[in-house]
PDB file of C-alpha atoms in Angstrom:
ATOM      1  CA  GLY A   7     106.040 129.718  89.715  1.00  0.00           C
ATOM      2  CA  ARG A   8     109.031 127.472  89.212  1.00  0.00           C
ATOM      3  CA  LEU A   9     109.301 124.237  91.145  1.00  0.00           C
ATOM      4  CA  ASN A  10     112.501 122.290  91.797  1.00  0.00           C
ATOM      5  CA  ARG A  11     112.856 118.710  92.952  1.00  0.00           C
ATOM      6  CA  LYS A  12     113.863 119.741  96.470  1.00  0.00           C
ATOM      7  CA  THR A  13     110.551 121.536  96.917  1.00  0.00           C
ATOM      8  CA  LEU A  14     108.610 118.704  95.303  1.00  0.00           C
ATOM      9  CA  PHE A  15     110.033 116.119  97.710  1.00  0.00           C
ATOM     10  CA  SER A  16     109.528 118.138 100.922  1.00  0.00           C
ATOM     11  CA  SER A  17     106.051 118.427 102.449  1.00  0.00           C
ATOM     12  CA  ASP A  18     107.027 121.663 104.240  1.00  0.00           C
ATOM     13  CA  LEU A  19     108.457 123.260 101.097  1.00  0.00           C
ATOM     14  CA  ARG A  20     105.449 122.110  99.072  1.00  0.00           C
ATOM     15  CA  SER A  21     103.152 123.809 101.562  1.00  0.00           C
ATOM     16  CA  GLN A  22     105.117 127.051 101.288  1.00  0.00           C
ATOM     17  CA  TRP A  23     105.066 126.831  97.491  1.00  0.00           C
ATOM     18  CA  VAL A  24     101.302 126.310  97.422  1.00  0.00           C
ATOM     19  CA  GLN A  25     100.760 129.374  99.611  1.00  0.00           C
ATOM     20  CA  GLN A  26     102.968 131.442  97.304  1.00  0.00           C
ATOM     21  CA  GLN A  27     100.971 130.359  94.256  1.00  0.00           C
ATOM     22  CA  LEU A  28      97.694 131.067  96.036  1.00  0.00           C
ATOM     23  CA  LYS A  29      98.861 134.603  96.788  1.00  0.00           C
ATOM     24  CA  THR A  30      99.855 135.133  93.152  1.00  0.00           C
ATOM     25  CA  VAL A  31      96.494 133.885  91.908  1.00  0.00           C
ATOM     26  CA  TRP A  32      94.539 135.899  94.499  1.00  0.00           C
ATOM     27  CA  ASP A  33      96.486 139.131  93.979  1.00  0.00           C
ATOM     28  CA  ASN A  34      96.121 138.950  90.196  1.00  0.00           C
ATOM     29  CA  TYR A  35      92.429 137.935  90.105  1.00  0.00           C
ATOM     30  CA  LEU A  36      93.194 134.658  88.335  1.00  0.00           C
ATOM     31  CA  ASP A  37      90.830 131.693  88.356  1.00  0.00           C
ATOM     32  CA  GLY A  38      93.263 128.864  88.963  1.00  0.00           C
ATOM     33  CA  ILE A  39      96.594 127.235  88.268  1.00  0.00           C
ATOM     34  CA  ASN A  40      98.105 125.053  85.551  1.00  0.00           C
ATOM     35  CA  PHE A  41     100.836 122.490  86.276  1.00  0.00           C
ATOM     36  CA  ASP A  42     103.445 122.011  83.555  1.00  0.00           C
ATOM     37  CA  ILE A  43     105.980 119.717  85.206  1.00  0.00           C
ATOM     38  CA  GLU A  44     108.073 117.899  82.611  1.00  0.00           C
ATOM     39  CA  TYR A  45     110.719 116.136  84.695  1.00  0.00           C
ATOM     40  CA  ALA A  46     111.659 112.673  83.493  1.00  0.00           C
ATOM     41  CA  CYS A  47     110.088 109.963  85.650  1.00  0.00           C
ATOM     42  CA  SER A  48     110.560 106.240  85.088  1.00  0.00           C
ATOM     43  CA  PRO A  49     108.006 103.670  86.327  1.00  0.00           C
ATOM     44  CA  SER A  50     110.361 102.773  89.184  1.00  0.00           C
ATOM     45  CA  GLN A  51     110.508 106.333  90.566  1.00  0.00           C
ATOM     46  CA  LYS A  52     107.561 105.844  92.880  1.00  0.00           C
ATOM     47  CA  TYR A  53     108.570 108.598  95.294  1.00  0.00           C
ATOM     48  CA  PHE A  54     108.607 111.165  92.504  1.00  0.00           C
ATOM     49  CA  LYS A  55     105.151 110.095  91.322  1.00  0.00           C
ATOM     50  CA  LYS A  56     103.790 110.141  94.873  1.00  0.00           C
ATOM     51  CA  SER A  57     105.246 113.608  95.558  1.00  0.00           C
ATOM     52  CA  TYR A  58     103.849 115.128  92.353  1.00  0.00           C
ATOM     53  CA  THR A  59     100.382 113.756  93.025  1.00  0.00           C
ATOM     54  CA  ALA A  60     100.598 115.043  96.605  1.00  0.00           C
ATOM     55  CA  LEU A  61     101.497 118.511  95.316  1.00  0.00           C
ATOM     56  CA  VAL A  62      98.465 118.659  93.031  1.00  0.00           C
ATOM     57  CA  LYS A  63      96.193 117.387  95.826  1.00  0.00           C
ATOM     58  CA  GLU A  64      97.563 119.896  98.348  1.00  0.00           C
ATOM     59  CA  THR A  65      97.204 122.733  95.829  1.00  0.00           C
ATOM     60  CA  SER A  66      93.645 121.721  95.034  1.00  0.00           C
ATOM     61  CA  ASP A  67      92.690 121.481  98.719  1.00  0.00           C
ATOM     62  CA  VAL A  68      94.157 124.880  99.635  1.00  0.00           C
ATOM     63  CA  PHE A  69      92.879 126.697  96.547  1.00  0.00           C
ATOM     64  CA  ARG A  70      89.332 125.365  96.893  1.00  0.00           C
ATOM     65  CA  GLN A  71      89.140 126.501 100.500  1.00  0.00           C
ATOM     66  CA  MET A  72      89.662 130.077  99.325  1.00  0.00           C
ATOM     67  CA  MET A  73      88.094 129.800  95.859  1.00  0.00           C
ATOM     68  CA  PRO A  74      85.551 126.973  95.609  1.00  0.00           C
ATOM     69  CA  HIS A  75      85.238 127.400  91.838  1.00  0.00           C
ATOM     70  CA  THR A  76      88.951 127.524  91.078  1.00  0.00           C
ATOM     71  CA  GLN A  77      90.316 125.553  88.121  1.00  0.00           C
ATOM     72  CA  ILE A  78      93.232 123.136  88.486  1.00  0.00           C
ATOM     73  CA  SER A  79      94.719 121.726  85.268  1.00  0.00           C
ATOM     74  CA  VAL A  80      97.724 119.529  84.499  1.00  0.00           C
ATOM     75  CA  ASP A  81      99.744 119.447  81.283  1.00  0.00           C
ATOM     76  CA  VAL A  82     100.552 115.895  80.196  1.00  0.00           C
ATOM     77  CA  ILE A  83     102.678 114.266  77.534  1.00  0.00           C
ATOM     78  CA  ALA A  84     100.949 112.943  74.405  1.00  0.00           C
ATOM     79  CA  GLU A  85     101.067 109.297  75.521  1.00  0.00           C
ATOM     80  CA  ALA A  86      99.872 107.954  78.856  1.00  0.00           C
ATOM     81  CA  THR A  87     102.005 104.815  78.542  1.00  0.00           C
ATOM     82  CA  SER A  88     105.308 106.681  78.171  1.00  0.00           C
ATOM     83  CA  HIS A  89     108.112 105.293  80.355  1.00  0.00           C
ATOM     84  CA  TYR A  90     109.816 108.673  80.133  1.00  0.00           C
ATOM     85  CA  ARG A  91     107.096 110.438  82.115  1.00  0.00           C
ATOM     86  CA  ALA A  92     105.400 107.629  83.973  1.00  0.00           C
ATOM     87  CA  TYR A  93     103.422 109.827  86.335  1.00  0.00           C
ATOM     88  CA  ASP A  94     100.496 108.731  88.490  1.00  0.00           C
ATOM     89  CA  TYR A  95      97.958 109.876  85.916  1.00  0.00           C
ATOM     90  CA  GLN A  96      94.930 108.468  87.713  1.00  0.00           C
ATOM     91  CA  GLY A  97      95.927 110.278  90.899  1.00  0.00           C
ATOM     92  CA  LEU A  98      96.634 113.528  89.049  1.00  0.00           C
ATOM     93  CA  ALA A  99      93.257 113.293  87.313  1.00  0.00           C
ATOM     94  CA  LYS A 100      91.498 112.734  90.645  1.00  0.00           C
ATOM     95  CA  TYR A 101      92.769 115.996  92.118  1.00  0.00           C
ATOM     96  CA  SER A 102      92.598 118.200  89.010  1.00  0.00           C
ATOM     97  CA  ASP A 103      89.799 119.424  86.787  1.00  0.00           C
ATOM     98  CA  PHE A 104      91.353 118.281  83.540  1.00  0.00           C
ATOM     99  CA  PHE A 105      94.481 117.257  81.636  1.00  0.00           C
ATOM    100  CA  PHE A 106      95.823 119.423  78.815  1.00  0.00           C
ATOM    101  CA  ILE A 107      97.293 116.833  76.426  1.00  0.00           C
ATOM    102  CA  MET A 108     100.322 118.397  74.731  1.00  0.00           C
ATOM    103  CA  ALA A 109      99.730 116.858  71.300  1.00  0.00           C
ATOM    104  CA  TYR A 110     102.659 118.603  69.646  1.00  0.00           C
ATOM    105  CA  ASP A 111     106.471 118.460  69.373  1.00  0.00           C
ATOM    106  CA  GLU A 112     105.978 115.075  67.739  1.00  0.00           C
ATOM    107  CA  SER A 113     109.107 115.274  65.570  1.00  0.00           C
ATOM    108  CA  VAL A 114     111.816 116.520  67.915  1.00  0.00           C
ATOM    109  CA  HIS A 115     114.415 114.019  66.680  1.00  0.00           C
ATOM    110  CA  LYS A 116     113.439 113.839  63.015  1.00  0.00           C
ATOM    111  CA  VAL A 117     111.916 115.939  60.269  1.00  0.00           C
ATOM    112  CA  GLY A 118     108.173 115.452  60.295  1.00  0.00           C
ATOM    113  CA  PRO A 119     104.811 116.815  61.406  1.00  0.00           C
ATOM    114  CA  ASN A 120     104.518 118.756  64.625  1.00  0.00           C
ATOM    115  CA  SER A 121     101.106 117.277  65.423  1.00  0.00           C
ATOM    116  CA  GLY A 122      99.981 114.473  63.120  1.00  0.00           C
ATOM    117  CA  TYR A 123      96.356 113.346  63.059  1.00  0.00           C
ATOM    118  CA  HIS A 124      97.093 109.743  64.088  1.00  0.00           C
ATOM    119  CA  ALA A 125      99.437 110.923  66.840  1.00  0.00           C
ATOM    120  CA  ALA A 126      96.681 113.123  68.277  1.00  0.00           C
ATOM    121  CA  HIS A 127      94.228 110.243  67.948  1.00  0.00           C
ATOM    122  CA  TRP A 128      96.536 107.908  69.842  1.00  0.00           C
ATOM    123  CA  ALA A 129      97.209 110.545  72.515  1.00  0.00           C
ATOM    124  CA  ILE A 130      93.514 110.683  73.394  1.00  0.00           C
ATOM    125  CA  THR A 131      93.076 106.927  73.104  1.00  0.00           C
ATOM    126  CA  SER A 132      96.026 106.213  75.397  1.00  0.00           C
ATOM    127  CA  TYR A 133      94.519 108.264  78.239  1.00  0.00           C
ATOM    128  CA  LEU A 134      91.072 106.744  77.784  1.00  0.00           C
ATOM    129  CA  ARG A 135      92.645 103.296  77.939  1.00  0.00           C
ATOM    130  CA  HIS A 136      94.477 104.459  81.068  1.00  0.00           C
ATOM    131  CA  LYS A 137      90.995 104.956  82.595  1.00  0.00           C
ATOM    132  CA  ILE A 138      91.149 108.759  82.598  1.00  0.00           C
ATOM    133  CA  PRO A 139      87.575 110.052  82.120  1.00  0.00           C
ATOM    134  CA  ALA A 140      86.856 111.686  78.758  1.00  0.00           C
ATOM    135  CA  SER A 141      85.411 114.621  80.705  1.00  0.00           C
ATOM    136  CA  LYS A 142      88.909 115.328  82.048  1.00  0.00           C
ATOM    137  CA  LEU A 143      90.750 115.428  78.706  1.00  0.00           C
ATOM    138  CA  VAL A 144      91.505 118.533  76.654  1.00  0.00           C
ATOM    139  CA  LEU A 145      93.420 118.089  73.401  1.00  0.00           C
ATOM    140  CA  GLY A 146      96.158 120.727  73.205  1.00  0.00           C
ATOM    141  CA  LEU A 147      97.192 121.610  69.647  1.00  0.00           C
ATOM    142  CA  PRO A 148      99.934 123.846  68.218  1.00  0.00           C
ATOM    143  CA  TRP A 149      99.427 127.280  66.732  1.00  0.00           C
ATOM    144  CA  TYR A 150     103.112 127.255  65.814  1.00  0.00           C
ATOM    145  CA  GLY A 151     105.354 125.158  63.604  1.00  0.00           C
ATOM    146  CA  ASP A 152     108.874 123.739  63.425  1.00  0.00           C
ATOM    147  CA  LEU A 153     111.563 125.265  61.220  1.00  0.00           C
ATOM    148  CA  TYR A 154     114.223 122.813  60.013  1.00  0.00           C
ATOM    149  CA  HIS A 155     117.566 123.741  58.472  1.00  0.00           C
ATOM    150  CA  CYS A 156     118.123 121.368  55.545  1.00  0.00           C
ATOM    151  CA  SER A 157     121.462 120.290  54.089  1.00  0.00           C
ATOM    152  CA  SER A 158     119.677 119.019  50.962  1.00  0.00           C
ATOM    153  CA  PHE A 159     116.364 117.590  49.770  1.00  0.00           C
ATOM    154  CA  ASP A 160     115.504 114.024  48.821  1.00  0.00           C
ATOM    155  CA  GLY A 161     112.467 114.751  46.716  1.00  0.00           C
ATOM    156  CA  GLU A 162     110.263 116.742  49.101  1.00  0.00           C
ATOM    157  CA  HIS A 163     112.012 115.407  52.197  1.00  0.00           C
ATOM    158  CA  CYS A 164     114.375 117.679  54.107  1.00  0.00           C
ATOM    159  CA  MET A 165     117.703 116.098  54.968  1.00  0.00           C
ATOM    160  CA  PRO A 166     118.315 117.866  58.280  1.00  0.00           C
ATOM    161  CA  HIS A 167     121.358 119.939  59.064  1.00  0.00           C
ATOM    162  CA  TRP A 168     121.605 118.905  62.719  1.00  0.00           C
ATOM    163  CA  SER A 169     124.257 121.484  63.557  1.00  0.00           C
ATOM    164  CA  HIS A 170     121.326 123.914  63.580  1.00  0.00           C
ATOM    165  CA  PRO A 171     118.650 123.273  66.218  1.00  0.00           C
ATOM    166  CA  ILE A 172     114.977 123.090  65.321  1.00  0.00           C
ATOM    167  CA  SER A 173     113.308 126.472  65.758  1.00  0.00           C
ATOM    168  CA  GLN A 174     109.694 127.118  66.686  1.00  0.00           C
ATOM    169  CA  VAL A 175     107.909 129.642  64.484  1.00  0.00           C
ATOM    170  CA  CYS A 176     104.573 131.272  65.293  1.00  0.00           C
ATOM    171  CA  TYR A 177     101.699 130.849  62.842  1.00  0.00           C
ATOM    172  CA  CYS A 178     101.775 134.527  61.866  1.00  0.00           C
ATOM    173  CA  GLY A 179     105.469 134.223  60.969  1.00  0.00           C
ATOM    174  CA  ILE A 180     104.820 131.025  59.020  1.00  0.00           C
ATOM    175  CA  MET A 181     102.140 132.738  56.959  1.00  0.00           C
ATOM    176  CA  ASN A 182     104.408 135.688  56.226  1.00  0.00           C
ATOM    177  CA  THR A 183     107.007 133.285  54.820  1.00  0.00           C
ATOM    178  CA  LEU A 184     104.490 131.135  52.930  1.00  0.00           C
ATOM    179  CA  ASN A 185     102.974 134.198  51.260  1.00  0.00           C
ATOM    180  CA  SER A 186     106.330 134.780  49.567  1.00  0.00           C
ATOM    181  CA  VAL A 187     106.477 131.188  48.199  1.00  0.00           C
ATOM    182  CA  PRO A 188     102.797 130.111  47.866  1.00  0.00           C
ATOM    183  CA  ASP A 189     103.536 127.490  45.191  1.00  0.00           C
ATOM    184  CA  ASN A 190     105.704 125.569  47.672  1.00  0.00           C
ATOM    185  CA  TYR A 191     102.737 124.583  49.855  1.00  0.00           C
ATOM    186  CA  ARG A 192     102.405 120.816  50.330  1.00  0.00           C
ATOM    187  CA  TRP A 193      99.959 118.543  52.165  1.00  0.00           C
ATOM    188  CA  ASN A 194     101.085 115.370  53.969  1.00  0.00           C
ATOM    189  CA  SER A 195      98.200 112.956  53.421  1.00  0.00           C
ATOM    190  CA  SER A 196      99.439 110.563  56.122  1.00  0.00           C
ATOM    191  CA  SER A 197      99.707 113.045  58.998  1.00  0.00           C
ATOM    192  CA  GLN A 198      96.995 115.336  57.578  1.00  0.00           C
ATOM    193  CA  THR A 199      99.221 118.395  58.063  1.00  0.00           C
ATOM    194  CA  PRO A 200     100.800 121.009  55.765  1.00  0.00           C
ATOM    195  CA  TYR A 201     104.446 121.848  55.181  1.00  0.00           C
ATOM    196  CA  PHE A 202     106.565 123.782  52.714  1.00  0.00           C
ATOM    197  CA  SER A 203     110.207 124.227  51.780  1.00  0.00           C
ATOM    198  CA  TYR A 204     112.053 127.333  50.667  1.00  0.00           C
ATOM    199  CA  LYS A 205     115.474 128.787  50.011  1.00  0.00           C
ATOM    200  CA  ASP A 206     116.907 131.928  51.574  1.00  0.00           C
ATOM    201  CA  GLY A 207     120.158 132.819  49.869  1.00  0.00           C
ATOM    202  CA  ASP A 208     122.197 129.620  49.894  1.00  0.00           C
ATOM    203  CA  LYS A 209     120.322 128.159  52.883  1.00  0.00           C
ATOM    204  CA  LEU A 210     117.550 125.559  52.656  1.00  0.00           C
ATOM    205  CA  TYR A 211     114.603 125.315  55.046  1.00  0.00           C
ATOM    206  CA  GLN A 212     111.418 123.366  55.657  1.00  0.00           C
ATOM    207  CA  ILE A 213     108.537 124.323  57.947  1.00  0.00           C
ATOM    208  CA  GLN A 214     106.154 121.687  59.337  1.00  0.00           C
ATOM    209  CA  TYR A 215     103.076 123.233  60.908  1.00  0.00           C
ATOM    210  CA  ASP A 216      99.305 123.216  61.376  1.00  0.00           C
ATOM    211  CA  ASN A 217      96.731 125.408  59.668  1.00  0.00           C
ATOM    212  CA  PRO A 218      92.936 125.792  59.951  1.00  0.00           C
ATOM    213  CA  GLU A 219      92.379 122.690  57.799  1.00  0.00           C
ATOM    214  CA  SER A 220      94.629 120.345  59.799  1.00  0.00           C
ATOM    215  CA  LEU A 221      93.495 121.780  63.122  1.00  0.00           C
ATOM    216  CA  GLY A 222      89.850 121.438  62.093  1.00  0.00           C
ATOM    217  CA  LEU A 223      90.328 117.718  61.494  1.00  0.00           C
ATOM    218  CA  LYS A 224      91.725 117.271  64.997  1.00  0.00           C
ATOM    219  CA  TYR A 225      89.041 119.475  66.555  1.00  0.00           C
ATOM    220  CA  LYS A 226      86.445 117.189  64.985  1.00  0.00           C
ATOM    221  CA  LEU A 227      88.356 114.158  66.246  1.00  0.00           C
ATOM    222  CA  ALA A 228      88.254 115.493  69.803  1.00  0.00           C
ATOM    223  CA  SER A 229      84.543 116.231  69.498  1.00  0.00           C
ATOM    224  CA  ASP A 230      83.763 112.812  68.020  1.00  0.00           C
ATOM    225  CA  MET A 231      85.699 111.092  70.809  1.00  0.00           C
ATOM    226  CA  GLY A 232      83.620 112.907  73.414  1.00  0.00           C
ATOM    227  CA  ILE A 233      86.396 114.557  75.399  1.00  0.00           C
ATOM    228  CA  ARG A 234      86.106 117.788  77.363  1.00  0.00           C
ATOM    229  CA  GLY A 235      87.462 120.154  74.713  1.00  0.00           C
ATOM    230  CA  VAL A 236      90.433 121.497  72.804  1.00  0.00           C
ATOM    231  CA  GLY A 237      93.052 124.137  73.490  1.00  0.00           C
ATOM    232  CA  MET A 238      96.013 125.732  71.775  1.00  0.00           C
ATOM    233  CA  TRP A 239      99.617 126.562  72.465  1.00  0.00           C
ATOM    234  CA  HIS A 240      99.683 129.379  72.129  1.00  0.00           C
ATOM    235  CA  ILE A 241      97.211 132.103  71.281  1.00  0.00           C
ATOM    236  CA  ASP A 242      99.874 134.816  71.038  1.00  0.00           C
ATOM    237  CA  CYS A 243     101.157 133.134  67.869  1.00  0.00           C
ATOM    238  CA  LEU A 244      98.551 135.108  65.928  1.00  0.00           C
ATOM    239  CA  ASP A 245      98.838 138.679  64.690  1.00  0.00           C
ATOM    240  CA  PHE A 246      96.623 140.870  66.894  1.00  0.00           C
ATOM    241  CA  SER A 247      97.221 144.096  65.011  1.00  0.00           C
ATOM    242  CA  ALA A 248      94.365 146.037  63.408  1.00  0.00           C
ATOM    243  CA  SER A 249      95.346 145.233  59.809  1.00  0.00           C
ATOM    244  CA  ASP A 250      92.920 143.510  57.439  1.00  0.00           C
ATOM    245  CA  SER A 251      95.330 140.605  56.963  1.00  0.00           C
ATOM    246  CA  ALA A 252      95.660 140.112  60.731  1.00  0.00           C
ATOM    247  CA  GLU A 253      91.888 140.124  61.159  1.00  0.00           C
ATOM    248  CA  LYS A 254      91.542 137.591  58.347  1.00  0.00           C
ATOM    249  CA  MET A 255      94.177 135.377  59.976  1.00  0.00           C
ATOM    250  CA  ARG A 256      92.470 135.467  63.357  1.00  0.00           C
ATOM    251  CA  LYS A 257      89.116 134.649  61.827  1.00  0.00           C
ATOM    252  CA  SER A 258      90.567 131.707  59.886  1.00  0.00           C
ATOM    253  CA  MET A 259      92.076 130.244  63.063  1.00  0.00           C
ATOM    254  CA  PHE A 260      89.196 130.864  65.466  1.00  0.00           C
ATOM    255  CA  ASP A 261      86.309 129.901  63.174  1.00  0.00           C
ATOM    256  CA  PRO A 262      87.151 126.153  63.047  1.00  0.00           C
ATOM    257  CA  LEU A 263      86.990 125.860  66.851  1.00  0.00           C
ATOM    258  CA  PRO A 264      83.940 123.706  67.624  1.00  0.00           C
ATOM    259  CA  THR A 265      80.944 124.563  69.744  1.00  0.00           C
ATOM    260  CA  TRP A 266      81.279 121.891  72.376  1.00  0.00           C
ATOM    261  CA  LYS A 267      78.622 119.345  73.153  1.00  0.00           C
ATOM    262  CA  GLU A 268      78.139 117.198  76.214  1.00  0.00           C
ATOM    263  CA  GLN A 269      80.617 114.332  76.414  1.00  0.00           C
ATOM    264  CA  LYS A 270      79.347 111.330  74.545  1.00  0.00           C
ATOM    265  CA  LYS A 271      78.466 108.191  76.452  1.00  0.00           C
ATOM    266  CA  ASP A 272      80.233 105.949  73.928  1.00  0.00           C
ATOM    267  CA  ALA A 273      83.710 107.391  74.519  1.00  0.00           C
ATOM    268  CA  LEU A 274      84.728 104.145  76.216  1.00  0.00           C
ATOM    269  CA  LYS A 275      84.685 102.364  72.865  1.00  0.00           C
ATOM    270  CA  TYR A 276      88.115 103.888  72.296  1.00  0.00           C
ATOM    271  CA  VAL A 277      89.670 102.120  75.284  1.00  0.00           C
ATOM    272  CA  SER A 278      89.018  98.568  74.139  1.00  0.00           C
ATOM    273  CA  GLU A 279      91.833  96.212  73.295  1.00  0.00           C
ATOM    274  CA  GLY A 280      90.065  95.384  70.046  1.00  0.00           C
ATOM    275  CA  ASP A 281      90.887  96.101  66.430  1.00  0.00           C
ATOM    276  CA  TYR A 282      89.967  99.784  66.570  1.00  0.00           C
ATOM    277  CA  ALA A 283      92.368 100.815  69.344  1.00  0.00           C
ATOM    278  CA  SER A 284      95.125  98.597  67.963  1.00  0.00           C
ATOM    279  CA  ASP A 285      94.673 100.073  64.497  1.00  0.00           C
ATOM    280  CA  VAL A 286      95.057 103.612  65.829  1.00  0.00           C
ATOM    281  CA  LYS A 287      98.246 102.701  67.685  1.00  0.00           C
ATOM    282  CA  ASP A 288      99.664 100.828  64.681  1.00  0.00           C
ATOM    283  CA  LYS A 289      99.082 103.807  62.392  1.00  0.00           C
ATOM    284  CA  PHE A 290     100.767 106.121  64.885  1.00  0.00           C
ATOM    285  CA  TYR A 291     103.835 103.967  65.423  1.00  0.00           C
ATOM    286  CA  SER A 292     104.215 103.076  61.747  1.00  0.00           C
ATOM    287  CA  PHE A 293     104.338 106.771  60.992  1.00  0.00           C
ATOM    288  CA  LEU A 294     107.066 107.248  63.587  1.00  0.00           C
ATOM    289  CA  SER A 295     109.395 105.035  61.558  1.00  0.00           C
ATOM    290  CA  PRO A 296     111.941 107.330  59.822  1.00  0.00           C
ATOM    291  CA  GLN A 297     111.735 105.242  56.657  1.00  0.00           C
ATOM    292  CA  ASP A 298     107.950 105.435  56.568  1.00  0.00           C
ATOM    293  CA  THR A 299     108.112 109.153  57.302  1.00  0.00           C
ATOM    294  CA  VAL A 300     110.216 109.732  54.199  1.00  0.00           C
ATOM    295  CA  LYS A 301     107.866 107.629  52.093  1.00  0.00           C
ATOM    296  CA  GLN A 302     104.780 109.453  53.313  1.00  0.00           C
ATOM    297  CA  ILE A 303     106.189 112.968  52.903  1.00  0.00           C
ATOM    298  CA  ILE A 304     107.542 112.257  49.429  1.00  0.00           C
TER     299      ILE A 304
END
C-alpha cells in the first residue's frame, strides 16, 4: 500500500498502516512485504531516517507474531553512501531479511547503460563497506531497457533529444525491435552491456538494455562476491505466450540464473579501503563522466 510522510512520521498512523498491510497479506495468502520507499533523505534528516527504520521494525514485529516465517525486504538505491537517500541502512538491515539493491536506472540524466557492470560491482561493494552483511544483499537487475530519442548521432553515440522523456521498454519489446535491425547490435566493452540504434521514419532512437550475456556477467559477480542472491525487475517483461519464440526468449533469460551457493566467508575482502575497493569505485565514477561515456560507447 501507499505510504505518505504524514503516516511515516506518526506512530499511531504507522500502526494502522501496518495492520492494513497485514490484512492484505493474510487475505491474499502472501508470504511477506517489500518496502520500496524512495523519498529523498539527506544525512541531516534524522527524524525521517528514524521514522522509516521504526516502520520496518514495527512491520517486522507485527508480521512475525502472525507469520513467524514471513519475509520482509527493503528496496535500496544502488549506492549506500548516497546523500540523496541517506537512510539508516544498518537499522533497516537489522529488521528486514534482505535488501534488494536496485542496480538499474543508472543513466537517467545522460545516454548510457541502464545497469553497467562496474556500477553493479560498486553497488554491492558500497553496502559491504557500510557493514551490511553479504547474506542480506540481493542484486536487483533490469529485464527492461531505456529508449532514447536522438536528435543526431556522433559516431555511435546518441545526442539526446531532451524534449522527449526517456521511455522504459520491456525485454520482449526490445527483442521485437532488434529483430528488425539485427546488424545494428553493438556491445559496450566498458559497461559490458548491449545497445543498438535505429531509425523509424525521420525519427532516431537508441536502446540501452541488458541481455542474457550482460546479465550473466553480473549474476556471476554476485555469486563471486558471496551475497544472498539476485533478482529482476521485472519478470513480466518477458513474453509468456505459447509461441516458440516466446519459449526461446524465456529459456534464454532464465537459464543464466545461477544455482546459489552458501555465502562465501571471504566477502569482507570487498569492504577494505585498499586498492581493490578503490579501483572498483574509480572505474564506476570514471564511467559516469559524460566525456568518458562518449569515448567508451564510440
